Amino acid sequence: MIAQGRVQGVGFRWGVYTLALEIGGITGRVWNNDDGTVEILAQADSSATMAKFIQEIRKGPTPFSKVTYLDVQMSNFSSYSDFKVAN
C-alpha cells in the first residue's frame, strides 16, 4: 500500500504500527518514501482483518494525519513474523 496526503511528520508510521498491533494478526513493515508518501507491506491470515486494517489506515491512524489517497495492491514479498517501522 502507498499512502499519500499528510502522512510524513505527523506520526503516521507509528500510528500504522500501533494499529497493526491493536487489530492483531497483521505482520509487515511501514516506511517513508523520498517522494513524501508512506509505503506499507502488510499481510494477515484473514481477509476481514486486512480489510479492517486498510479501512482504518484510510481514516488516518493519527489525529494529525490525513490520507488523501491509498493505493492498495496485491503483491508477493517475503513473509514477516512481526510488524515494524523501517527507516
Tab-separated table of C-alpha atoms in Angstrom:
chain	number	residue	atom	x	y	z
A	1	MET	CA	0.000	0.000	0.000
A	2	ILE	CA	1.156	3.529	-0.649
A	3	ALA	CA	-0.443	6.320	1.371
A	4	GLN	CA	-0.493	9.886	0.060
A	5	GLY	CA	-1.509	13.078	1.809
A	6	ARG	CA	-0.344	14.445	5.159
A	7	VAL	CA	1.477	11.242	6.108
A	8	GLN	CA	5.019	12.330	7.000
A	9	GLY	CA	5.975	14.276	10.096
A	10	VAL	CA	2.658	13.521	11.821
A	11	GLY	CA	3.360	10.146	13.480
A	12	PHE	CA	1.711	8.235	10.649
A	13	ARG	CA	4.169	5.311	10.603
A	14	TRP	CA	3.875	4.828	14.362
A	15	GLY	CA	0.094	5.074	14.056
A	16	VAL	CA	0.126	2.308	11.432
A	17	TYR	CA	2.386	0.223	13.688
A	18	THR	CA	0.065	0.721	16.683
A	19	LEU	CA	-2.976	-0.046	14.544
A	20	ALA	CA	-1.425	-3.324	13.358
A	21	LEU	CA	-0.766	-4.338	16.962
A	22	GLU	CA	-4.250	-3.291	18.147
A	23	ILE	CA	-6.055	-5.188	15.391
A	24	GLY	CA	-3.717	-8.156	15.770
A	25	GLY	CA	-2.746	-10.811	13.271
A	26	ILE	CA	-1.037	-8.336	10.924
A	27	THR	CA	2.650	-8.554	10.046
A	28	GLY	CA	4.794	-6.404	7.776
A	29	ARG	CA	6.713	-3.149	7.503
A	30	VAL	CA	5.979	0.568	7.109
A	31	TRP	CA	8.418	3.265	5.939
A	32	ASN	CA	8.670	6.769	4.475
A	33	ASN	CA	9.436	7.209	0.783
A	34	ASP	CA	11.504	10.102	-0.543
A	35	ASP	CA	8.508	11.427	-2.529
A	36	GLY	CA	6.509	12.209	0.648
A	37	THR	CA	4.413	9.040	0.607
A	38	VAL	CA	4.426	6.191	3.113
A	39	GLU	CA	4.676	2.589	1.961
A	40	ILE	CA	3.168	-0.311	3.870
A	41	LEU	CA	3.758	-4.004	3.274
A	42	ALA	CA	1.205	-5.895	5.316
A	43	GLN	CA	-0.138	-9.413	5.476
A	44	ALA	CA	-2.822	-11.143	7.518
A	45	ASP	CA	-4.283	-14.631	7.585
A	46	SER	CA	-7.802	-13.245	7.430
A	47	SER	CA	-9.145	-11.060	4.632
A	48	ALA	CA	-11.524	-9.472	7.162
A	49	THR	CA	-8.562	-8.461	9.336
A	50	MET	CA	-6.779	-6.925	6.351
A	51	ALA	CA	-9.946	-5.107	5.264
A	52	LYS	CA	-10.297	-3.562	8.747
A	53	PHE	CA	-6.618	-2.531	8.710
A	54	ILE	CA	-6.988	-0.859	5.292
A	55	GLN	CA	-10.209	0.882	6.362
A	56	GLU	CA	-8.550	2.325	9.481
A	57	ILE	CA	-5.497	3.497	7.507
A	58	ARG	CA	-7.796	5.325	5.080
A	59	LYS	CA	-9.300	7.168	8.063
A	60	GLY	CA	-5.810	8.241	9.183
A	61	PRO	CA	-4.278	6.399	12.132
A	62	THR	CA	-3.225	9.587	13.956
A	63	PRO	CA	-5.127	12.810	14.681
A	64	PHE	CA	-2.824	14.966	12.513
A	65	SER	CA	-2.577	12.627	9.533
A	66	LYS	CA	-4.845	12.924	6.505
A	67	VAL	CA	-4.786	10.218	3.856
A	68	THR	CA	-5.935	11.665	0.536
A	69	TYR	CA	-5.217	8.511	-1.486
A	70	LEU	CA	-4.361	4.936	-0.550
A	71	ASP	CA	-3.102	2.727	-3.374
A	72	VAL	CA	-3.737	-0.885	-2.353
A	73	GLN	CA	-2.195	-3.600	-4.497
A	74	MET	CA	-1.690	-7.298	-4.003
A	75	SER	CA	1.976	-8.261	-4.207
A	76	ASN	CA	4.352	-11.061	-3.346
A	77	PHE	CA	7.011	-10.363	-0.742
A	78	SER	CA	8.861	-12.218	1.979
A	79	SER	CA	6.755	-13.234	4.940
A	80	TYR	CA	7.290	-11.296	8.165
A	81	SER	CA	6.845	-12.621	11.677
A	82	ASP	CA	6.088	-9.208	13.193
A	83	PHE	CA	5.181	-5.629	12.268
A	84	LYS	CA	7.919	-2.973	12.396
A	85	VAL	CA	8.619	0.609	11.426
A	86	ALA	CA	11.521	0.680	8.967
A	87	ASN	CA	13.949	3.625	8.426
